[in-house]
PDB file of C-alpha atoms in Angstrom:
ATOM      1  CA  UNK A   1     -17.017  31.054 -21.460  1.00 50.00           C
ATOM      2  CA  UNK A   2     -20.550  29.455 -21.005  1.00 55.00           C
ATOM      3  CA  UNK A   3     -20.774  26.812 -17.943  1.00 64.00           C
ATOM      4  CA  UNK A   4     -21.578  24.429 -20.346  1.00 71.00           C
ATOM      5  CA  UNK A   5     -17.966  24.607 -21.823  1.00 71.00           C
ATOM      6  CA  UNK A   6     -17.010  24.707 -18.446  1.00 71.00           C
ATOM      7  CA  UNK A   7     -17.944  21.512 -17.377  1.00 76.00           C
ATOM      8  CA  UNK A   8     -16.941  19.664 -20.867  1.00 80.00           C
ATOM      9  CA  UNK A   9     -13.377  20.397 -20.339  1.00 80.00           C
ATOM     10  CA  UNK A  10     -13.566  18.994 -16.507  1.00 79.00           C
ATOM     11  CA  UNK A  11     -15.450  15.846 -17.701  1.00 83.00           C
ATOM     12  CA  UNK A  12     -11.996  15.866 -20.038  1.00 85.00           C
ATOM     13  CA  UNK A  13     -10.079  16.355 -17.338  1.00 85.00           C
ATOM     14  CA  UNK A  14     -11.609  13.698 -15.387  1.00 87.00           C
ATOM     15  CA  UNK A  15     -11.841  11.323 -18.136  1.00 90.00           C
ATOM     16  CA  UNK A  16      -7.956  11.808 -19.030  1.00 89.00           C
ATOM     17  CA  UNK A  17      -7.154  11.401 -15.375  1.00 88.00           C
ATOM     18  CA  UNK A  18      -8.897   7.847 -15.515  1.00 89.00           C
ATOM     19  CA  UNK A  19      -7.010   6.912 -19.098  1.00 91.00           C
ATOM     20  CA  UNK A  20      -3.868   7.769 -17.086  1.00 88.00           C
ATOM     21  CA  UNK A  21      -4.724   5.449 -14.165  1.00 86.00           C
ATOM     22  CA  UNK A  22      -5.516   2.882 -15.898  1.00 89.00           C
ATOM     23  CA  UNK A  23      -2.110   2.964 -18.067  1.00 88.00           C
ATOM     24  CA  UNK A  24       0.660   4.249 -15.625  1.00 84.00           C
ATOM     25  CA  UNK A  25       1.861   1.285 -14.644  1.00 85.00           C
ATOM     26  CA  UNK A  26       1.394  -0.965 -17.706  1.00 87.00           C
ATOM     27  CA  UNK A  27       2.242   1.329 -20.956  1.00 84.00           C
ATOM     28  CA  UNK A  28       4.636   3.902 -20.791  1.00 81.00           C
ATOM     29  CA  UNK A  29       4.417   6.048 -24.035  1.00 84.00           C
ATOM     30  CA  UNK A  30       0.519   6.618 -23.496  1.00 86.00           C
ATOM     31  CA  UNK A  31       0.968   7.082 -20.254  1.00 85.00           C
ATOM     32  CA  UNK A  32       3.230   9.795 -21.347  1.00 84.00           C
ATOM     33  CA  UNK A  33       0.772  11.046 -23.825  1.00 89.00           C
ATOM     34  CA  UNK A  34      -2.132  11.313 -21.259  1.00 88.00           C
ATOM     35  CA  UNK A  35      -0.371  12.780 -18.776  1.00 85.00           C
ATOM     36  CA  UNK A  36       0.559  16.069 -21.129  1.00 86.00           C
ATOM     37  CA  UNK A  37      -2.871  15.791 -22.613  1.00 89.00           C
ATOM     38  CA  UNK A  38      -4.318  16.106 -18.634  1.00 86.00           C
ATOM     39  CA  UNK A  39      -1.905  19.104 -17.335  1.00 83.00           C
ATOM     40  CA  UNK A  40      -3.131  21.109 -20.992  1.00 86.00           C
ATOM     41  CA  UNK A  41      -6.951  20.459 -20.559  1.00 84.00           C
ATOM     42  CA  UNK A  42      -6.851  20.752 -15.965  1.00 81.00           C
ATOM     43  CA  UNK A  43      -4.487  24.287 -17.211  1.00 80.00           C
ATOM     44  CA  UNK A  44      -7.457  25.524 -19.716  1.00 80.00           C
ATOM     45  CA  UNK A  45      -9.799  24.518 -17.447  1.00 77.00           C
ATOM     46  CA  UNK A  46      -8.158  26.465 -14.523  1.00 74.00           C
ATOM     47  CA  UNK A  47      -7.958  29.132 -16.857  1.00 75.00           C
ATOM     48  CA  UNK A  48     -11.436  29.671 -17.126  1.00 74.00           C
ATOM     49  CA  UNK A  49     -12.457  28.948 -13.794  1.00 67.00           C
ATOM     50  CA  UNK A  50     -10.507  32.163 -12.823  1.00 60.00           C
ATOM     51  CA  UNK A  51     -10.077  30.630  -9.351  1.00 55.00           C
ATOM     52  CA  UNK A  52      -6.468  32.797  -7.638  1.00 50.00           C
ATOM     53  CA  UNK A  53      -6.949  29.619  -5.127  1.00 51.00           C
ATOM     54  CA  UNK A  54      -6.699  26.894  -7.601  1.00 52.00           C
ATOM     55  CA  UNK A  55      -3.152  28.058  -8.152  1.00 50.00           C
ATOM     56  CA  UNK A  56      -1.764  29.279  -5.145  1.00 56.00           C
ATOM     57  CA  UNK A  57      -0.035  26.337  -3.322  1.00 52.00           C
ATOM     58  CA  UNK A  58      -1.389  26.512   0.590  1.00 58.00           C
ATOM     59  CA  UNK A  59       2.470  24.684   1.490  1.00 61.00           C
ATOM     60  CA  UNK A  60       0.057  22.899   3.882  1.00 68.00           C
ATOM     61  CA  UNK A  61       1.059  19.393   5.314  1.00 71.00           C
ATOM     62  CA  UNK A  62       0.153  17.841   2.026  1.00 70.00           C
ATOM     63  CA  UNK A  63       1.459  20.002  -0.554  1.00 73.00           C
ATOM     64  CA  UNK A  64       4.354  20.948   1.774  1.00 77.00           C
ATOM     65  CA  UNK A  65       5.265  16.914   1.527  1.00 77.00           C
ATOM     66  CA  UNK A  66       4.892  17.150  -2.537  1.00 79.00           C
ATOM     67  CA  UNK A  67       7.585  19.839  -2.425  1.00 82.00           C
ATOM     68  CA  UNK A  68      10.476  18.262  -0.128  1.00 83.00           C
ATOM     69  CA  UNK A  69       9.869  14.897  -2.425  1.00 80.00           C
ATOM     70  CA  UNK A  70      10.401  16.671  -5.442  1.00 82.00           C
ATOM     71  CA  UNK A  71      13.226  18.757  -3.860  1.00 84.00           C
ATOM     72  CA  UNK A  72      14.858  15.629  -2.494  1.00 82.00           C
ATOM     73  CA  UNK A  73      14.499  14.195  -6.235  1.00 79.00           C
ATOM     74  CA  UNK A  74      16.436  16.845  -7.170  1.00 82.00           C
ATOM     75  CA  UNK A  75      18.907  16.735  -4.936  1.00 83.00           C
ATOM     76  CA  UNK A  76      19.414  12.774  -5.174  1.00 77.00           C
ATOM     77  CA  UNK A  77      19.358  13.304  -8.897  1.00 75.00           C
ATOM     78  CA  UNK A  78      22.470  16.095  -8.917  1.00 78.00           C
ATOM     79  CA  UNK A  79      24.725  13.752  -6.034  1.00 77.00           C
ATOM     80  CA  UNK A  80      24.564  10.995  -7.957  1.00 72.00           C
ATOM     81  CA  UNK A  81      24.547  12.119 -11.881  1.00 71.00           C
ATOM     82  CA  UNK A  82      25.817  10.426 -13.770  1.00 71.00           C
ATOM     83  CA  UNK A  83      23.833   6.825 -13.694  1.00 65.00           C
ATOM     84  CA  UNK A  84      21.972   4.600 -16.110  1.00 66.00           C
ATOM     85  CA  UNK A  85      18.327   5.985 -16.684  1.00 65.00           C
ATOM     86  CA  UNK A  86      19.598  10.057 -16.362  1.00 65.00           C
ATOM     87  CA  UNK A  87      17.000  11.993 -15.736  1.00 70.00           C
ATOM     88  CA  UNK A  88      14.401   9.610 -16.123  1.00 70.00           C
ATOM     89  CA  UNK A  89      13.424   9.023 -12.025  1.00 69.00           C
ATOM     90  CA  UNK A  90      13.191  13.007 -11.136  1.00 75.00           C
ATOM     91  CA  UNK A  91      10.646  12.726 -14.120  1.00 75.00           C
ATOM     92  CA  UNK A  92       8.869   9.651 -12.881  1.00 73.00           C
ATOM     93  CA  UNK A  93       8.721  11.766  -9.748  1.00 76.00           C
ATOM     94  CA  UNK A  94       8.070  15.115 -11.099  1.00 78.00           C
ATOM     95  CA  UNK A  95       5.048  13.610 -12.919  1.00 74.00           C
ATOM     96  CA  UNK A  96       3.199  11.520 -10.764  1.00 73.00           C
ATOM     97  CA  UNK A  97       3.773  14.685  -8.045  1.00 78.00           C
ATOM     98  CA  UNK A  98       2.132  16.941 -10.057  1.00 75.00           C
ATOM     99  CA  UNK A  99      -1.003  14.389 -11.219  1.00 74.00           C
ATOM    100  CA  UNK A 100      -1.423  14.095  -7.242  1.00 76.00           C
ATOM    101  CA  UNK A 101      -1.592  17.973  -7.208  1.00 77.00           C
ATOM    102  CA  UNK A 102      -3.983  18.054  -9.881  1.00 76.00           C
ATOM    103  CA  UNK A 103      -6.309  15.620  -8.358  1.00 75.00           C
ATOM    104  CA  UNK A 104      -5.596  17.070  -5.122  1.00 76.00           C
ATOM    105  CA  UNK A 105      -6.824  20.585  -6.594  1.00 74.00           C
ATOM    106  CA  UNK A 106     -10.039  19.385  -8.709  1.00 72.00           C
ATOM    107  CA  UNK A 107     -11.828  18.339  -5.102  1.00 72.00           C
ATOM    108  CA  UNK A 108     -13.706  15.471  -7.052  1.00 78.00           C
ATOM    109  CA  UNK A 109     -16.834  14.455  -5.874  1.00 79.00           C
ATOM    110  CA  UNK A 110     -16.769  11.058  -3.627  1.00 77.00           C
ATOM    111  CA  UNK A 111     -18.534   8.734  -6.773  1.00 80.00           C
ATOM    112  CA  UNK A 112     -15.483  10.028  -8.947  1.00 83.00           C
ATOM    113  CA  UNK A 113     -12.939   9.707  -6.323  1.00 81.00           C
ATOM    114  CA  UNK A 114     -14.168   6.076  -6.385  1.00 82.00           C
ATOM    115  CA  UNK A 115     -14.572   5.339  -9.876  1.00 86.00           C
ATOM    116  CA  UNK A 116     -11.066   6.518 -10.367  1.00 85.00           C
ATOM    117  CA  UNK A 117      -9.733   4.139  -7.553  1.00 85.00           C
ATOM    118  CA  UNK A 118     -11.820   1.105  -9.597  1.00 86.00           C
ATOM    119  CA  UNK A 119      -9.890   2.181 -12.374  1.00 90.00           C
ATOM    120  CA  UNK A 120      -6.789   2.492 -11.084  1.00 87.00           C
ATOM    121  CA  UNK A 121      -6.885  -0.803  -9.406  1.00 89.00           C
ATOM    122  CA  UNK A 122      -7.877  -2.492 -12.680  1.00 90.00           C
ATOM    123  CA  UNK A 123      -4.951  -1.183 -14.504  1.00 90.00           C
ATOM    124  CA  UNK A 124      -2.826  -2.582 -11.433  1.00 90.00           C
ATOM    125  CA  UNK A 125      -4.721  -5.711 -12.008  1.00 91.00           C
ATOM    126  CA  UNK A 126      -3.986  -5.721 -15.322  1.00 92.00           C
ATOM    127  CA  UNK A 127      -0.244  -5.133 -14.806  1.00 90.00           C
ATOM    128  CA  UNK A 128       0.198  -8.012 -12.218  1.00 90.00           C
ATOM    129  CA  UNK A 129      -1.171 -10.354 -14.744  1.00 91.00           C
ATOM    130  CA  UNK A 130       1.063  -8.954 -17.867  1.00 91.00           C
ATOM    131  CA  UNK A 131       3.973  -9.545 -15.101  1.00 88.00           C
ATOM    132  CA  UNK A 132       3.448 -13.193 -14.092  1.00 89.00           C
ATOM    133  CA  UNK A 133       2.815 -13.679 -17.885  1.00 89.00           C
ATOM    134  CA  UNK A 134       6.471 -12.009 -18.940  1.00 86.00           C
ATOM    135  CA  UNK A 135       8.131 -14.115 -15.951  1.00 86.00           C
ATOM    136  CA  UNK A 136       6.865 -17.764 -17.005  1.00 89.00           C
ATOM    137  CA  UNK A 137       7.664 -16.585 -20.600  1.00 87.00           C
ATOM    138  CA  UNK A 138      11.033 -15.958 -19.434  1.00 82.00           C
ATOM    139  CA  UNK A 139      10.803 -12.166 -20.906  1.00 83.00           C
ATOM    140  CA  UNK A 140      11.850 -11.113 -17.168  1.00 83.00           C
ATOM    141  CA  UNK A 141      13.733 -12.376 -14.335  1.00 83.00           C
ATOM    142  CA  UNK A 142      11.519 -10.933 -11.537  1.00 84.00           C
ATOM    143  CA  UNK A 143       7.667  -9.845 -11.586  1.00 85.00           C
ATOM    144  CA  UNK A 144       7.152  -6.283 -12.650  1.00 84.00           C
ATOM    145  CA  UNK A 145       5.251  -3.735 -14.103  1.00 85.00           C
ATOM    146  CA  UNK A 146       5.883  -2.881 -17.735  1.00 80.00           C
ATOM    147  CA  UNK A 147       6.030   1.211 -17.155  1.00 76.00           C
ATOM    148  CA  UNK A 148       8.186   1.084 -13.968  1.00 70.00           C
ATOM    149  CA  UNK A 149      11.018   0.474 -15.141  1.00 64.00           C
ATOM    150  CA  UNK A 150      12.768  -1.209 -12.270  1.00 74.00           C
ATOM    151  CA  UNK A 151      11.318  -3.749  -9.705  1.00 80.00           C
ATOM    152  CA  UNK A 152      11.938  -1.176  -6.733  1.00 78.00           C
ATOM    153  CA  UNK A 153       9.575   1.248  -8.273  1.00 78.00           C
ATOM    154  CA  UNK A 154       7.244  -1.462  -9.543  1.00 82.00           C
ATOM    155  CA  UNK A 155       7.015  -2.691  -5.887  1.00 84.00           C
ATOM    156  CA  UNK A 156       6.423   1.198  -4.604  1.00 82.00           C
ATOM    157  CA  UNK A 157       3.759   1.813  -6.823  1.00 83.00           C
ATOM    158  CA  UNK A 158       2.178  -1.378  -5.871  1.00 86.00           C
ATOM    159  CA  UNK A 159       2.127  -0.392  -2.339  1.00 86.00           C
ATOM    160  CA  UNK A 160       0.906   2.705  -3.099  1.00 84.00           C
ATOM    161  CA  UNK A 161      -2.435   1.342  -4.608  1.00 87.00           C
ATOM    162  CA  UNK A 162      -2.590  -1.862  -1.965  1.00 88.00           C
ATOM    163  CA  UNK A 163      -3.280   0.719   0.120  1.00 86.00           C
ATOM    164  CA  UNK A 164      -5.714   2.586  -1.482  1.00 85.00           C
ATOM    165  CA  UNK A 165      -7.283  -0.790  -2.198  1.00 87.00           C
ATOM    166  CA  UNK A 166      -7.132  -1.504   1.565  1.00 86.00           C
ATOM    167  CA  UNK A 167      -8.525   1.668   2.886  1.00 83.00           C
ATOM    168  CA  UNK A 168     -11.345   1.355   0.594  1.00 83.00           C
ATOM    169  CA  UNK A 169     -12.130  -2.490   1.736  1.00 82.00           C
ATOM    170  CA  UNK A 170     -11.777  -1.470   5.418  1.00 80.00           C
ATOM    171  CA  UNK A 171     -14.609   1.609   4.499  1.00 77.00           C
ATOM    172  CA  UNK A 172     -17.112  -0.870   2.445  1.00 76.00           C
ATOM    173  CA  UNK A 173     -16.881  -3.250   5.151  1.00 73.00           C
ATOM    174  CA  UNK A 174     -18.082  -0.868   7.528  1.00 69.00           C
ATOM    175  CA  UNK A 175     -21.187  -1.625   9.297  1.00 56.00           C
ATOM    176  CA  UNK A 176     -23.663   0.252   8.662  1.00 59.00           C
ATOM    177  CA  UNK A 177     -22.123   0.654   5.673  1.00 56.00           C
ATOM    178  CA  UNK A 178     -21.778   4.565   4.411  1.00 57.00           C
ATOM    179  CA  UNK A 179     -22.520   3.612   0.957  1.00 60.00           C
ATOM    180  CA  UNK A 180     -24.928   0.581   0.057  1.00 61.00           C
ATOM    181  CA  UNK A 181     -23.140   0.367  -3.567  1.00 64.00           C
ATOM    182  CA  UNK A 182     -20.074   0.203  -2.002  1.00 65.00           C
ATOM    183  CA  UNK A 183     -20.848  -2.207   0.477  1.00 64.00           C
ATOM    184  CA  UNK A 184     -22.054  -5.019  -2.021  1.00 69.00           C
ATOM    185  CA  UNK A 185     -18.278  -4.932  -3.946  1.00 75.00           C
ATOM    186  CA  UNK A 186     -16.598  -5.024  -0.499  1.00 78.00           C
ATOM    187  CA  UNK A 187     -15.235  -8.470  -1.869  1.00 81.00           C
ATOM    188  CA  UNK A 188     -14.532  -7.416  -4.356  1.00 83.00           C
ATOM    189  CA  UNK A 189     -12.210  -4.789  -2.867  1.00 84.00           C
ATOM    190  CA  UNK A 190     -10.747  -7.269  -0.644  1.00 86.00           C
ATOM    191  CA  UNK A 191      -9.771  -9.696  -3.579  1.00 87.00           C
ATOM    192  CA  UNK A 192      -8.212  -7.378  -5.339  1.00 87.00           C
ATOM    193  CA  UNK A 193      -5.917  -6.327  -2.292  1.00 87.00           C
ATOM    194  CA  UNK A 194      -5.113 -10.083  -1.786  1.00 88.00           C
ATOM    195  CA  UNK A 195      -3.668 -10.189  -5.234  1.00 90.00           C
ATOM    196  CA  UNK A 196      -1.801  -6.625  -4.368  1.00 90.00           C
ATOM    197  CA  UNK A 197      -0.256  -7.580  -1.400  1.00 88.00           C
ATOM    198  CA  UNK A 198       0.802 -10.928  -2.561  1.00 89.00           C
ATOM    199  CA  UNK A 199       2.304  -9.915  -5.709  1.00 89.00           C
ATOM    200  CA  UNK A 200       4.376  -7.281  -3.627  1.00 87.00           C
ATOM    201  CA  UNK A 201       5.492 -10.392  -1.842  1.00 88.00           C
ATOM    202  CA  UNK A 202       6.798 -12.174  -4.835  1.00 87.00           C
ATOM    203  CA  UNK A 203       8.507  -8.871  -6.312  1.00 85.00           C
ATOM    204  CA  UNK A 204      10.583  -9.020  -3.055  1.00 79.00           C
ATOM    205  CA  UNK A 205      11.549  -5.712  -2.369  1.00 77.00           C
ATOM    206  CA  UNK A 206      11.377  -5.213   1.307  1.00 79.00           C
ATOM    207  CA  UNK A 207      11.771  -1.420   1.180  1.00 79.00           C
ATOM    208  CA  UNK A 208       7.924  -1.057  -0.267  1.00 79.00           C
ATOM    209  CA  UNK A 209       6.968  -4.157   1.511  1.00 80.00           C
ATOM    210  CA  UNK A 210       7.853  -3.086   4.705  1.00 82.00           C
ATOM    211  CA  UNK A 211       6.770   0.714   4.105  1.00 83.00           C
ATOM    212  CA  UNK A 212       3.562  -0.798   2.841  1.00 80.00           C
ATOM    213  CA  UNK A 213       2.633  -3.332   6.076  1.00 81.00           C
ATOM    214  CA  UNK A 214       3.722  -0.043   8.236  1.00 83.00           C
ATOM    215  CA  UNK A 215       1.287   2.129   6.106  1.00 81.00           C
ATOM    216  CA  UNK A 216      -1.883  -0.705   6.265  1.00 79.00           C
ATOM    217  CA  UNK A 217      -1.283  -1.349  10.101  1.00 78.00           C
ATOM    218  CA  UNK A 218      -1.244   2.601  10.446  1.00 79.00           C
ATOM    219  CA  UNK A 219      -4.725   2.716   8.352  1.00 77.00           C
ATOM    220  CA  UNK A 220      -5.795  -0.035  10.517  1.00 75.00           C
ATOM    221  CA  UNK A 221      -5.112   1.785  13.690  1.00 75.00           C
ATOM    222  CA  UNK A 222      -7.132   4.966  12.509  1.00 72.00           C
ATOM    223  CA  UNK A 223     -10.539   2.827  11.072  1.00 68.00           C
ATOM    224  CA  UNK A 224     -10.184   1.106  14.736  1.00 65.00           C
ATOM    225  CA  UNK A 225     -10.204  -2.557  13.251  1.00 58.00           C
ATOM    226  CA  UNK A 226      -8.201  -4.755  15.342  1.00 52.00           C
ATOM    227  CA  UNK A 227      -8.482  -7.642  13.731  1.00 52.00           C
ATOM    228  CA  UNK A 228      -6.329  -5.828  10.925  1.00 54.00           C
ATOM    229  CA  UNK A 229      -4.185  -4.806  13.588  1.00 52.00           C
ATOM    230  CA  UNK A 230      -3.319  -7.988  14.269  1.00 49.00           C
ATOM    231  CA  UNK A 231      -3.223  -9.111  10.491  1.00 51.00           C
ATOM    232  CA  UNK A 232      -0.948  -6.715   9.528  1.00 50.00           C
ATOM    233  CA  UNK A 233       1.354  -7.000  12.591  1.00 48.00           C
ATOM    234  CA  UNK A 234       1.544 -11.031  11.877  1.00 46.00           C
ATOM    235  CA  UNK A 235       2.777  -9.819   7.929  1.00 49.00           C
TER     236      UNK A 235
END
């Protein structure tokens, strides 16, 4: 197949990825939909890449890590079966494991990697929002996201991007900065990780709260920041 049709099914791919990121944690059955829609078109388009490397799992520290969380799924899933939701949290699992191999695999180029974090944080934006709306509306007893299904794995996956967020603030704040576009929505960044962080505060589920503060004083510690040492030890 031409390179032309080559790269029109990984625009797909990347395009589908960012539909899926921007739904995941707001509406489940298009999540659902994009998610099979993205494993068909990244499959065809490993396909024709005829890349052996693409496929074969390197069981490195990072795709080693994948495989004992979905194998601990498993086994978490068959000790305790049966309970309400069934099979519904190895799938959660399963899924969002295998989109993190799939973007893992594509090696996207830095302004994609980026655009797909802006993305992602909007639709966590977005969610937080729809939340606080449902709560004062008195649809739900406790700020969540619609496609989470509980507020434990609401509060996980809200970690999971304040963190992302953060890392990203901590790199556009940088001085000189490694990317002048960057650098000019560095407040941006760090707005939308004060929303984040509070909002995991008012879900109040220490588990991801305290796994999160852990993870931001770690990132801290690695950029060499100490004045987010210090902020995050003080959380």
């Amino acid at each position: 197949m031409s390179t032309n049709w080559s790269k029109r099914i990984d625009d797909t791919v990347y395009l589908l990825l960012c539909g899926f990121a921007l739904v995941l944690p707001i509406l489940e059955t298009p999540k659902n939909i994009l998610a099979f829609l993205l494993l068909l078109a990244w499959t065809v388009s490993r396909l024709i890449s005829r890349n052996d490397s693409l496929w074969k799992p390197s069981l490195g520290l990072v795709e080693g890590s994948l495989l004992l969380m979905v194998a601990a799924t498993v086994v978490s899933t068959a000790i305790n079966w049966p309970f309400p939701n069934g099979l519904k949290g190895f799938k959660d699992v399963f899924l969002q494991s295998l989109i993190f191999w799939v973007i893992y695999r594509a090696r996207f180029s830095e302004h994609q990697q980026l655009r797909l974090a802006e993305i992602m944080v909007l639709g966590v934006i977005i969610g937080i929002v729809w939340g606080i709306a449902d709560v004062f509306l008195g649809h739900r007893p406790q700020l969540q996201f619609h496609s989470a299904g509980a507020v434990s794995q609401s509060a996980i996956y809200l970690g999971t991007a304040f963190i992302l967020v953060f890392s990203v603030a901590l790199m556009a704040s940088e001085s000189p900065p490694p990317d002048a576009a960057l650098h000019k929505r560095a407040a941006i960044w760090w707005v939308g990780g004060t929303i984040m962080i509070v909002a995991l505060f008012l879900m109040g589920s220490r588990g991801p709260l305290a796994a999160s503060l852990l993870a931001m004083f770690a990132v801290a510690i690695l950029a060499g920041k100490k004045r987010f040492i210090l902020f995050a030890a003080a959380l």
